[in-house]
Structure formats: structure tokens, C-alpha cells
Short mmCIF file of C-alpha atoms and ligand atoms in Angstrom, two decimals:
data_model
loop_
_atom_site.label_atom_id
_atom_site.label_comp_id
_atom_site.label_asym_id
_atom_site.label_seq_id
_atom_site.Cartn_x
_atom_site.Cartn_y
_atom_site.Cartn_z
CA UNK A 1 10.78 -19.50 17.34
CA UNK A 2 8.63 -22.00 19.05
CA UNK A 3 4.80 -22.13 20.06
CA UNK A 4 3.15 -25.24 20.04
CA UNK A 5 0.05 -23.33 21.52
CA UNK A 6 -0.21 -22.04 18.39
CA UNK A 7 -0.81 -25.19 16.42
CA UNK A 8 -3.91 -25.20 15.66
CA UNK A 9 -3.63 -22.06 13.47
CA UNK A 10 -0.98 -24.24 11.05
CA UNK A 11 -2.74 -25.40 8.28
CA UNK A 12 -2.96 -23.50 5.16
CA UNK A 13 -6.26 -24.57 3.80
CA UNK A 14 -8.42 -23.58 0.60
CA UNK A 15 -11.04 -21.36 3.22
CA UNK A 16 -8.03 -19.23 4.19
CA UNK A 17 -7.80 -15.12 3.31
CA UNK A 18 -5.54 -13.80 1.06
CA UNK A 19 -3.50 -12.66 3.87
CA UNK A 20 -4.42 -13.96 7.39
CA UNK A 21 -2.25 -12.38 10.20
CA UNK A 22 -2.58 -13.62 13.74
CA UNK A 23 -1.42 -12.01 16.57
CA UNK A 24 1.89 -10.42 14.80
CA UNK A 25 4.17 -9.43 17.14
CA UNK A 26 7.38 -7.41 16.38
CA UNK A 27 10.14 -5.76 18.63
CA UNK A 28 12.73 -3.12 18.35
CA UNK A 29 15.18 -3.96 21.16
CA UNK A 30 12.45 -3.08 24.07
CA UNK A 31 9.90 -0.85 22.12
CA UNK A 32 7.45 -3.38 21.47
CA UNK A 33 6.14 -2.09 18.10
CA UNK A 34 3.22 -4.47 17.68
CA UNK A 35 1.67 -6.39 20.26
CA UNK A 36 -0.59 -9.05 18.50
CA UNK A 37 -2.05 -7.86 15.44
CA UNK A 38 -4.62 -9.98 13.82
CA UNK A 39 -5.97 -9.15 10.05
CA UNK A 40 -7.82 -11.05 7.15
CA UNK A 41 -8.16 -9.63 3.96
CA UNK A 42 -9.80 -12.07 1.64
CA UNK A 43 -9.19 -11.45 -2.48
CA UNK A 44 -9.98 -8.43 -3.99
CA UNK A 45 -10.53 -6.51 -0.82
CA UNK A 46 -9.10 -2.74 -0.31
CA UNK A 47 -8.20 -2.47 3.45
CA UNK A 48 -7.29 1.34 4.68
CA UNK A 49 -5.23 0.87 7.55
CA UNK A 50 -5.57 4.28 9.73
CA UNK A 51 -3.31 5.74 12.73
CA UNK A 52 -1.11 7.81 14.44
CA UNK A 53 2.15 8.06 14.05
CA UNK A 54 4.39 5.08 15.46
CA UNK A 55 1.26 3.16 15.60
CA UNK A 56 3.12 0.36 13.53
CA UNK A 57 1.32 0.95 10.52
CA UNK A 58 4.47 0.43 8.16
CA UNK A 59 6.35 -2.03 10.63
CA UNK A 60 3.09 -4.08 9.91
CA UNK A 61 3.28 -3.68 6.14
CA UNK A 62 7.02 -4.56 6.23
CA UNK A 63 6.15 -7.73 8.36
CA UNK A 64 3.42 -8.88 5.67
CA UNK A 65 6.34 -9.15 3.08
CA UNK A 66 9.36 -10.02 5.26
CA UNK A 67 11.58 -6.96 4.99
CA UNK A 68 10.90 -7.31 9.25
CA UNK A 69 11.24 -10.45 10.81
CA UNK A 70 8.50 -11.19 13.32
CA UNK A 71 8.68 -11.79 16.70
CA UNK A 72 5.51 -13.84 17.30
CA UNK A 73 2.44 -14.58 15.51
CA UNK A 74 2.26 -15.56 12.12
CA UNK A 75 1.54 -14.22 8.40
CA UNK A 76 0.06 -15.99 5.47
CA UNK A 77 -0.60 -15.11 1.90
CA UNK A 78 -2.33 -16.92 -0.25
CA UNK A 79 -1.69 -19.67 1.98
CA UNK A 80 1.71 -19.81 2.32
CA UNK A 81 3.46 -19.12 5.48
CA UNK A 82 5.40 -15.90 4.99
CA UNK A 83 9.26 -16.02 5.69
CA UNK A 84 9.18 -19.46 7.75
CA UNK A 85 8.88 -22.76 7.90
CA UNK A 86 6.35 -24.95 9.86
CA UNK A 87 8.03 -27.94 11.53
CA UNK A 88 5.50 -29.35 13.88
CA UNK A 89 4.72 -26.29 15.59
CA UNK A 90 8.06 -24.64 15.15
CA UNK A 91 8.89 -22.21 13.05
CA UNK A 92 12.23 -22.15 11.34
CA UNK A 93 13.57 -19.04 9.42
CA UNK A 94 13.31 -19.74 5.29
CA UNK A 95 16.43 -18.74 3.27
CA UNK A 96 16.79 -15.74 1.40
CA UNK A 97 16.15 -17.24 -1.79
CA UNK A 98 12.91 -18.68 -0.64
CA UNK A 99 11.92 -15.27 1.26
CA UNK A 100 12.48 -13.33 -2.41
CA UNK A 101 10.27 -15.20 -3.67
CA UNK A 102 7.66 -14.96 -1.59
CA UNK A 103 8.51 -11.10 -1.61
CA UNK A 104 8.11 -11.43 -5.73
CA UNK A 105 4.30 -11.90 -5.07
CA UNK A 106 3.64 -8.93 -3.06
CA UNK A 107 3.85 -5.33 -4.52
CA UNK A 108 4.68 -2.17 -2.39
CA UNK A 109 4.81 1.43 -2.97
CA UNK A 110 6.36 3.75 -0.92
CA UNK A 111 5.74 7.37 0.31
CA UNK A 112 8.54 8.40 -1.55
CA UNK A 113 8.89 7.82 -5.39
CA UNK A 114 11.82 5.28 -4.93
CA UNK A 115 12.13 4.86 -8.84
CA UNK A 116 15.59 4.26 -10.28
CA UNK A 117 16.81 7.82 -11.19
CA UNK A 118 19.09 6.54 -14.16
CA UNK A 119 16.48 4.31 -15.91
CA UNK A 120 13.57 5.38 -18.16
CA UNK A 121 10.05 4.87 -17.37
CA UNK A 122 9.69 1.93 -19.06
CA UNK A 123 13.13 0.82 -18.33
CA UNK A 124 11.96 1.06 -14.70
CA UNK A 125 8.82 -1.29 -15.34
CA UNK A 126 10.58 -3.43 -17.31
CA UNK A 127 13.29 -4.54 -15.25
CA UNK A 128 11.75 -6.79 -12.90
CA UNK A 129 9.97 -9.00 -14.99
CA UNK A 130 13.49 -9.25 -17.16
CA UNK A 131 16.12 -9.35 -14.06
CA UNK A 132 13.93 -11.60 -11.91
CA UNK A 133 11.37 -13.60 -13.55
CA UNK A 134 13.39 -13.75 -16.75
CA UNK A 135 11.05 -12.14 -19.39
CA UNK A 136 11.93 -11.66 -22.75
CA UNK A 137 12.70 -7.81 -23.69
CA UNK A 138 9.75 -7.71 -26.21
CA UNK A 139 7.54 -9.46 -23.58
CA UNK A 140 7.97 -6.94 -20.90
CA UNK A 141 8.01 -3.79 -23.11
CA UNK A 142 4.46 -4.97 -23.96
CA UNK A 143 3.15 -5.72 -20.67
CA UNK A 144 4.62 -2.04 -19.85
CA UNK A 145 3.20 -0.26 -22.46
CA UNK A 146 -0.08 -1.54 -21.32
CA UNK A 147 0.62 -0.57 -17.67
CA UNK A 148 1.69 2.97 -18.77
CA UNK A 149 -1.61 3.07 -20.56
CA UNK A 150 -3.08 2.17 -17.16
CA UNK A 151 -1.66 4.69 -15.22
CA UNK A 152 -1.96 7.03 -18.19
CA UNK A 153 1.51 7.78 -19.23
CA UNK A 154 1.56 6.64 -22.49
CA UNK A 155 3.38 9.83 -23.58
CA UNK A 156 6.31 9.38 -20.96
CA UNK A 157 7.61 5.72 -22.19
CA UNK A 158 11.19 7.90 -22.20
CA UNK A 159 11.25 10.38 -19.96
CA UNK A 160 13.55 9.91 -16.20
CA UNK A 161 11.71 10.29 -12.90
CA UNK A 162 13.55 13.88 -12.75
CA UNK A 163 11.48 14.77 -15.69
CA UNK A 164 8.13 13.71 -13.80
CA UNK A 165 6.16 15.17 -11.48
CA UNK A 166 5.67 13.64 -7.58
CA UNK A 167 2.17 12.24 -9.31
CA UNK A 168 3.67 10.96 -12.32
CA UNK A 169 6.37 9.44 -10.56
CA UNK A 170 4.31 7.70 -8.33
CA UNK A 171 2.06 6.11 -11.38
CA UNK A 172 5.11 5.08 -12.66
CA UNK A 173 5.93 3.15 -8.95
CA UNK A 174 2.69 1.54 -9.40
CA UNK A 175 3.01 0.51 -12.92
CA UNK A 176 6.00 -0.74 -11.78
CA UNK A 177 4.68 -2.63 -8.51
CA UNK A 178 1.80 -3.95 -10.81
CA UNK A 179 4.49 -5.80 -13.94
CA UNK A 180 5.64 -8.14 -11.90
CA UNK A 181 1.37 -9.66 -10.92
CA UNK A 182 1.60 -9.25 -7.45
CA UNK A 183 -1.13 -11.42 -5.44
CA UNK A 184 -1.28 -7.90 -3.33
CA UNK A 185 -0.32 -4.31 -3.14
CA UNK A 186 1.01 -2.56 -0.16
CA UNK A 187 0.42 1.26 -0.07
CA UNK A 188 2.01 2.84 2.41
CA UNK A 189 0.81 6.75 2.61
CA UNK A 190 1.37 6.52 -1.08
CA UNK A 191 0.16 10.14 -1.36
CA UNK A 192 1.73 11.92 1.38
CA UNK A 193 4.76 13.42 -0.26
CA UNK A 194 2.25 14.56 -3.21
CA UNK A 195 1.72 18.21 -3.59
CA UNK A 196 -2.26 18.41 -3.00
CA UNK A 197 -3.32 19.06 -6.37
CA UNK A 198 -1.13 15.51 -7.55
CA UNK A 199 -2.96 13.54 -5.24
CA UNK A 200 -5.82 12.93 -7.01
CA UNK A 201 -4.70 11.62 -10.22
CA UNK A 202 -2.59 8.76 -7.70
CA UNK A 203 -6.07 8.24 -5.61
CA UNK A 204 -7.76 8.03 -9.24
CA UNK A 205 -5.27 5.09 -10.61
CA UNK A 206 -5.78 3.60 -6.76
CA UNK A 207 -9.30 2.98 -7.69
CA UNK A 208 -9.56 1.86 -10.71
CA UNK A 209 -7.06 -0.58 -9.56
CA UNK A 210 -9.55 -1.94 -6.55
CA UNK A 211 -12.35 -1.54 -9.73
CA UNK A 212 -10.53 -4.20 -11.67
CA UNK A 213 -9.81 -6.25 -7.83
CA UNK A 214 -6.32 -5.90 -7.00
CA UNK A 215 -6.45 -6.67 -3.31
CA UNK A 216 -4.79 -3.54 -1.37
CA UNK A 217 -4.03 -2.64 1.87
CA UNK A 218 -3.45 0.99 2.02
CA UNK A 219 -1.77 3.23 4.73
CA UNK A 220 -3.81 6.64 4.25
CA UNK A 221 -4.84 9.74 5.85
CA UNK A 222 -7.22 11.39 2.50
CA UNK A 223 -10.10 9.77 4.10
CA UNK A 224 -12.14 10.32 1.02
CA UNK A 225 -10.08 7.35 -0.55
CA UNK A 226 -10.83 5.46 2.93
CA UNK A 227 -14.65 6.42 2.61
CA UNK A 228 -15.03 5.53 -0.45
CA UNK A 229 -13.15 2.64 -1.99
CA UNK A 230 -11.92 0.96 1.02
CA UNK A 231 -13.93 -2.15 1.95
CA UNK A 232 -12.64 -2.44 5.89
CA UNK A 233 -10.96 0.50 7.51
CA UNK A 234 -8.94 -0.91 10.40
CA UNK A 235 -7.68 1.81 12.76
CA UNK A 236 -4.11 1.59 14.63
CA UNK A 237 -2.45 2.77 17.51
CA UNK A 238 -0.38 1.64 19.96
CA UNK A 239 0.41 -1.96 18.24
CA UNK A 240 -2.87 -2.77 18.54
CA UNK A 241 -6.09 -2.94 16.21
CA UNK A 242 -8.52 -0.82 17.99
CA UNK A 243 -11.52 -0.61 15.91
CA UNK A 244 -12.23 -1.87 12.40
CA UNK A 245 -15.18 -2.14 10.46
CA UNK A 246 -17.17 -0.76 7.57
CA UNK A 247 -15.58 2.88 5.99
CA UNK A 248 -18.61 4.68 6.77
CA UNK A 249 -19.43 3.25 10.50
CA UNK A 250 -15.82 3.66 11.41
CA UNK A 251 -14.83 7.23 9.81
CA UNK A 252 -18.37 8.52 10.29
CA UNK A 253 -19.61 7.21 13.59
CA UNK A 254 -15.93 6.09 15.57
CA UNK A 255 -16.92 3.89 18.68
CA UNK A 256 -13.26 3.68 20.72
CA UNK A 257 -12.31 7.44 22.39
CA UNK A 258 -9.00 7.25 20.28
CA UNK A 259 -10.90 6.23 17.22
CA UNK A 260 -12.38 9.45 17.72
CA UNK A 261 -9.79 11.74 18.48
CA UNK A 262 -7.47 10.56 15.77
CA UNK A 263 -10.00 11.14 13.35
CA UNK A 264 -10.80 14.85 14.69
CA UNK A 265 -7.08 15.39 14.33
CA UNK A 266 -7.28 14.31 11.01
CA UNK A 267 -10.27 16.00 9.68
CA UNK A 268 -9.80 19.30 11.29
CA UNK A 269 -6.39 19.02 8.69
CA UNK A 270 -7.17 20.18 4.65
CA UNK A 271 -7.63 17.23 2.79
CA UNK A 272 -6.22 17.10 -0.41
CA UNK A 273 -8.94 15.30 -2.24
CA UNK A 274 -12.87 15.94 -1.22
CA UNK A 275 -13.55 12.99 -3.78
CA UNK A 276 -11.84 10.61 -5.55
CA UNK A 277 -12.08 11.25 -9.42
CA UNK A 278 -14.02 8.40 -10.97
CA UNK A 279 -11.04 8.03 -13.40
CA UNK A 280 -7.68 9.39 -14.22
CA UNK A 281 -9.19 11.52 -16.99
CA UNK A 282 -11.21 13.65 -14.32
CA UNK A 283 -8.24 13.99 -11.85
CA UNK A 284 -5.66 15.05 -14.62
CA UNK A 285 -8.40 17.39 -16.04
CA UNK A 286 -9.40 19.00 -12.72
CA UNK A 287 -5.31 19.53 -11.89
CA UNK A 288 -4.77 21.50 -15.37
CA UNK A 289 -7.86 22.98 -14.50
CA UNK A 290 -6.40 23.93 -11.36
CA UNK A 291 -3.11 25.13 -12.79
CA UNK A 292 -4.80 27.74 -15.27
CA UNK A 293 -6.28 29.24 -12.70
CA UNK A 294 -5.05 32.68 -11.93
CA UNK A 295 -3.57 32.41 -8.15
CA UNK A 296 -6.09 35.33 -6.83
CA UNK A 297 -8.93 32.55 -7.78
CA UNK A 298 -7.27 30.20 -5.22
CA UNK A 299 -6.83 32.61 -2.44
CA UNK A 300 -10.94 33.77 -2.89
CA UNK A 301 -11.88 30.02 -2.37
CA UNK A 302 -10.30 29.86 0.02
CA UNK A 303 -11.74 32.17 1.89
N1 ATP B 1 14.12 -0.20 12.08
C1 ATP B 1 13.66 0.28 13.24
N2 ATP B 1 14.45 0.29 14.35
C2 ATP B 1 14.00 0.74 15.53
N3 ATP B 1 12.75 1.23 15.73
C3 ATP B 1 11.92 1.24 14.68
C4 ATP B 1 12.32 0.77 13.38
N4 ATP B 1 11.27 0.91 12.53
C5 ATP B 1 10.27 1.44 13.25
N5 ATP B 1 10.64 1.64 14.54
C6 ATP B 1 9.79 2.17 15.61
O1 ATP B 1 8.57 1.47 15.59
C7 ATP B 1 7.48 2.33 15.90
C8 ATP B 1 6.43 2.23 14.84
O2 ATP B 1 6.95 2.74 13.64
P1 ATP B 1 6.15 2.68 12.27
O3 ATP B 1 7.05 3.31 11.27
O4 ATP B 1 5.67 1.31 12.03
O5 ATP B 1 4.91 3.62 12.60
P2 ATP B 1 3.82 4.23 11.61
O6 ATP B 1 2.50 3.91 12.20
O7 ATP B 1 4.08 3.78 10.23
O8 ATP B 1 4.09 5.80 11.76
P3 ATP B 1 4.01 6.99 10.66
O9 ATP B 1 2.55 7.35 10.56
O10 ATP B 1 4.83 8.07 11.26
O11 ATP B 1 4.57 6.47 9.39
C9 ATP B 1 8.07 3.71 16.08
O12 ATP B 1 8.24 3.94 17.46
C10 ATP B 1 9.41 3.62 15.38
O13 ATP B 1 10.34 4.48 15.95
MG1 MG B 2 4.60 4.75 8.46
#
């Protein structure tokens, strides 16, 4: 891939964002998925990245950490050029080695619990850091435990994913994301396959993660997360950025007509979470709460 045009954006240099896209394109056969996406997100920024469907919110995500190739444009992190090389202006695919690497400093989780069904909790959060960066055993069953105490599962160190629920399952894919010090986390709709009342204890670990400044870019629709812990909200659709800004400007007062009629789509739908819980205490209280209740209580409010 070749564009000299393009060569005054080479330079990594010390000013740069965390990750700096510029106009990312990407192509499947003629669908042309996204058509020039630009995006900074410096350290310890949460970005909520908002859209339709086939808006190329996940084709973007995959792009950022090279499981797609990309068609034009180009994607740093932390300064480093993802999944190429710069030779005077043209770019030449890295090998797979190189591109595993890079993938090594980026975390992602998935809709869907992808855990290893055979392994443990901590077996799962452990095996990274031992397979790929080479940790000692004792090493990474520390780092773990302190990761399960994180995502509060300090009482699961044994149990398989089958054993879990969707929300404890999905703490465990972060925990697991999060032992191998990723530079940034990927979300994408991390919450989406959650039964409602299981949503809130994932949104809960979300924030405290953004507390302690894990950069994030998060694929979302519980625009309470969005409203409240995001720092940009960039909106999607069509391969395009359409409108981004501040949570509260963009959710609450949408300029662009599809802005606004994605987000009446989206808010005439029940949200799972009116509020975030402040910590993972208050969202595993409020869902026991929840389950005691007698199921006539639920249908009155719901009335
Ligand atoms: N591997 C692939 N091969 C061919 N087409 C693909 C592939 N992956 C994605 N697409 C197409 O790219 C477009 C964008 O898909 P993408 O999954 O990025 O959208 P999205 O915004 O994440 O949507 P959703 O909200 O449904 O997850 C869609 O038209 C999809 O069919
Ligand atoms: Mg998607």
C-alpha cells in the first residue's frame, strides 16, 4: 500500500495520542465498510463509540488491533504504527510475529464470554502472561488473584465459565484482558448478551477501571455508561464519524438528523442500567436485591 500524500502524517512523535487513527479505510470485496475514519484518544480517556448496526463499529475495533487489515489510512498506538511498516511513505505489511506483539498490548472483550470452557478462572487469567510473556506460575497466580479481587471474584478462583453467570463470566474476560497490561481495552457491546439485571455489576467493574485510567474505547448502547463515564462519545454510521463530542452535548442535545434518530431508537428501548453503580458492591447488592424479590413486585413496577 502506497501514499506518499500521506507523508506528512509519518512520524510517531512524543505529542501523539494513545491511539491516533486517520482516515481508516477498510473493504469487504465492494461494501466499503469504513470510509475514512479519523480518532484520537489520548491516555486514560474512555471513548463510547455509538451506532447502528453495520455502522463499522467492530470492523473499526478489529482494525485498531490488526485482526482486519486496512485498506487505507493509518493506526497508531502509543506511537507505533499498527500492523505495518513505514518505508518512505510506503507501507509494507509486518510479519505475524511482529503483529502479535503489537496485538499483546491491546486488550479486547467481546460480546460473548469467549473464555476457555475447560480451564478454571484463574487458569483462564493465568495463561497469557505464562504461554506468551513467559511468567512464572507463582507470578501470574498472584497478579490473578489480585485481578479476581478486582472484578470481585475472589470466591470463584476454581470454578469453569459453565459454573458462572453471563456477568461473572464476563469479569472474568476482563480480568483476563487486564493480566496481560494492555496499553488499551477494546469493549465491544461488552454487555449486550447480559441478562439486564447482570449488566450492572460489568458497567460497575467498567468504571472503576476508567477510575483507576485504563484508556477504553467502548462499543455501547446503556447510554448511562456513555453519559456518565465516557469522556468523548463518537457516534457511527455509515463508515463515517458523524458527530462526536462531550457525553452530555452529544446524547442530550444530538446536532446531525441521524445523531438524533439513532438515539430516539435507542432510548425509546428499556435500558438495562438507569445508573451505573458507583462500585461493584452496589451492583452485586442491588441484583440479589433484585432476585429476592417476589416476581409480582417486578410486574407492579413495571407498570
Ligand atoms: N468478515 C467480514 N466479511 C464481509 N463483510 C463483513 C465482515 N465483517 C463485517 N462485515 C460487514 O461490514 C459491515 C459493518 O460491520 P460491523 O460488524 O463492523 O458493524 P457494527 O457497527 O459493529 O454492527 P453491530 O452493531 O451489528 O455489531 C456490515 O455490513 C458487515 O456485514
Ligand atoms: Mg458490532
Amino acid at each position: 500500500m502506497s501514499d506518499p500524500a500521506e507523508k506528512s502524517h509519518e512520524v510517531a512523535n512524543p505529542e501523539m495520542p494513545l491511539v491516533h487513527a486517520v482516515n481508516v479505510m477498510k473493504s469487504f470485496h465492494d461494501n466499503q465498510v469504513l470510509k475514512g475514519i479519523d480518532m484520537d484518544v489520548h491516555k486514560g480517556q474512555v471513548i463510547c463509540l455509538l451506532g447502528p448496526s453495520g455502522s463499522g463499529k467492530t470492523t473499526f475495533l478489529r482494525c485498531i488491533n490488526q485482526l482486519e487489515t486496512i485498506d487505507g489510512g493509518r493506526i497508531w498506538v502509543d506511537g507505533e504504527l499498527m500492523g505495518y511498516k513505514d518505508r518512505d511513505g510506503t507501507l509494507y505489511r509486518l510479519d505475524n510475529k511482529a503483529i502479535a506483539a503489537q496485538r499483546r498490548e491491546i486488550g479486547m472483550v467481546f460480546q460473548r464470554f469467549n473464555l476457555f470452557p475447560h480451564k478454571t478462572t484463574l487458569e483462564n487469567i493465568m495463561e497469557a502472561p505464562m504461554q506468551v510473556k513467559g511468567e512464572k506460575k507463582a507470578q501470574a497466580r498472584e497478579r490473578a488473584n489480585a485481578l479476581l479481587a478486582r472484578v470481585g471474584l475472589l470466591d470463584k478462583p476454581y470454578a469453569y465459565p459453565s459454573q458462572l453467570s453471563g456477568g461473572q463470566q464476563q469479569r472474568v474476560a476482563i480480568a483476563r484482558a487486564m493480566a496481560m497490561s494492555p496499553k488499551l481495552m477494546l469493549f465491544d457491546e461488552p454487555t449486550s448478551a447480559l441478562d439486564p439485571e447482570l449488566v450492572g455489576e460489568v458497567l460497575a467493574v467498567m468504571r472503576e477501571l476508567a477510575k483507576e485510567g485504563t484508556t477504553m474505547i467502548v462499543v455501547t448502547h446503556e447510554m448511562s455508561f456513555a453519559r456518565e463515564v465516557a469522556d468523548r462519545v463518537v457516534f457511527m454510521d455509515g463508515g463515517v464519524v458523524v458527530e462526536q463530542g462531550d457525553p452530555k452535548s452529544v446524547i442530550d442535545n444530538p446536532q446531525h438528523p441521524r445523531t438524533k434518530s439513532f438515539l430516539h431508537r435507542i432510548e425509546a428501548k428499556p435500558q438495562a442500567v438507569e445508573h451505573v453503580p458507583e462500585s461493584l458492591e452496589e451492583a452485586i447488592l442491588a441484583e440479589q436485591r433484585l432476585q429476592e424479590l417476589p416476581e409480582e413486585h417486578y410486574l407492579q413496577g413495571d407498570e
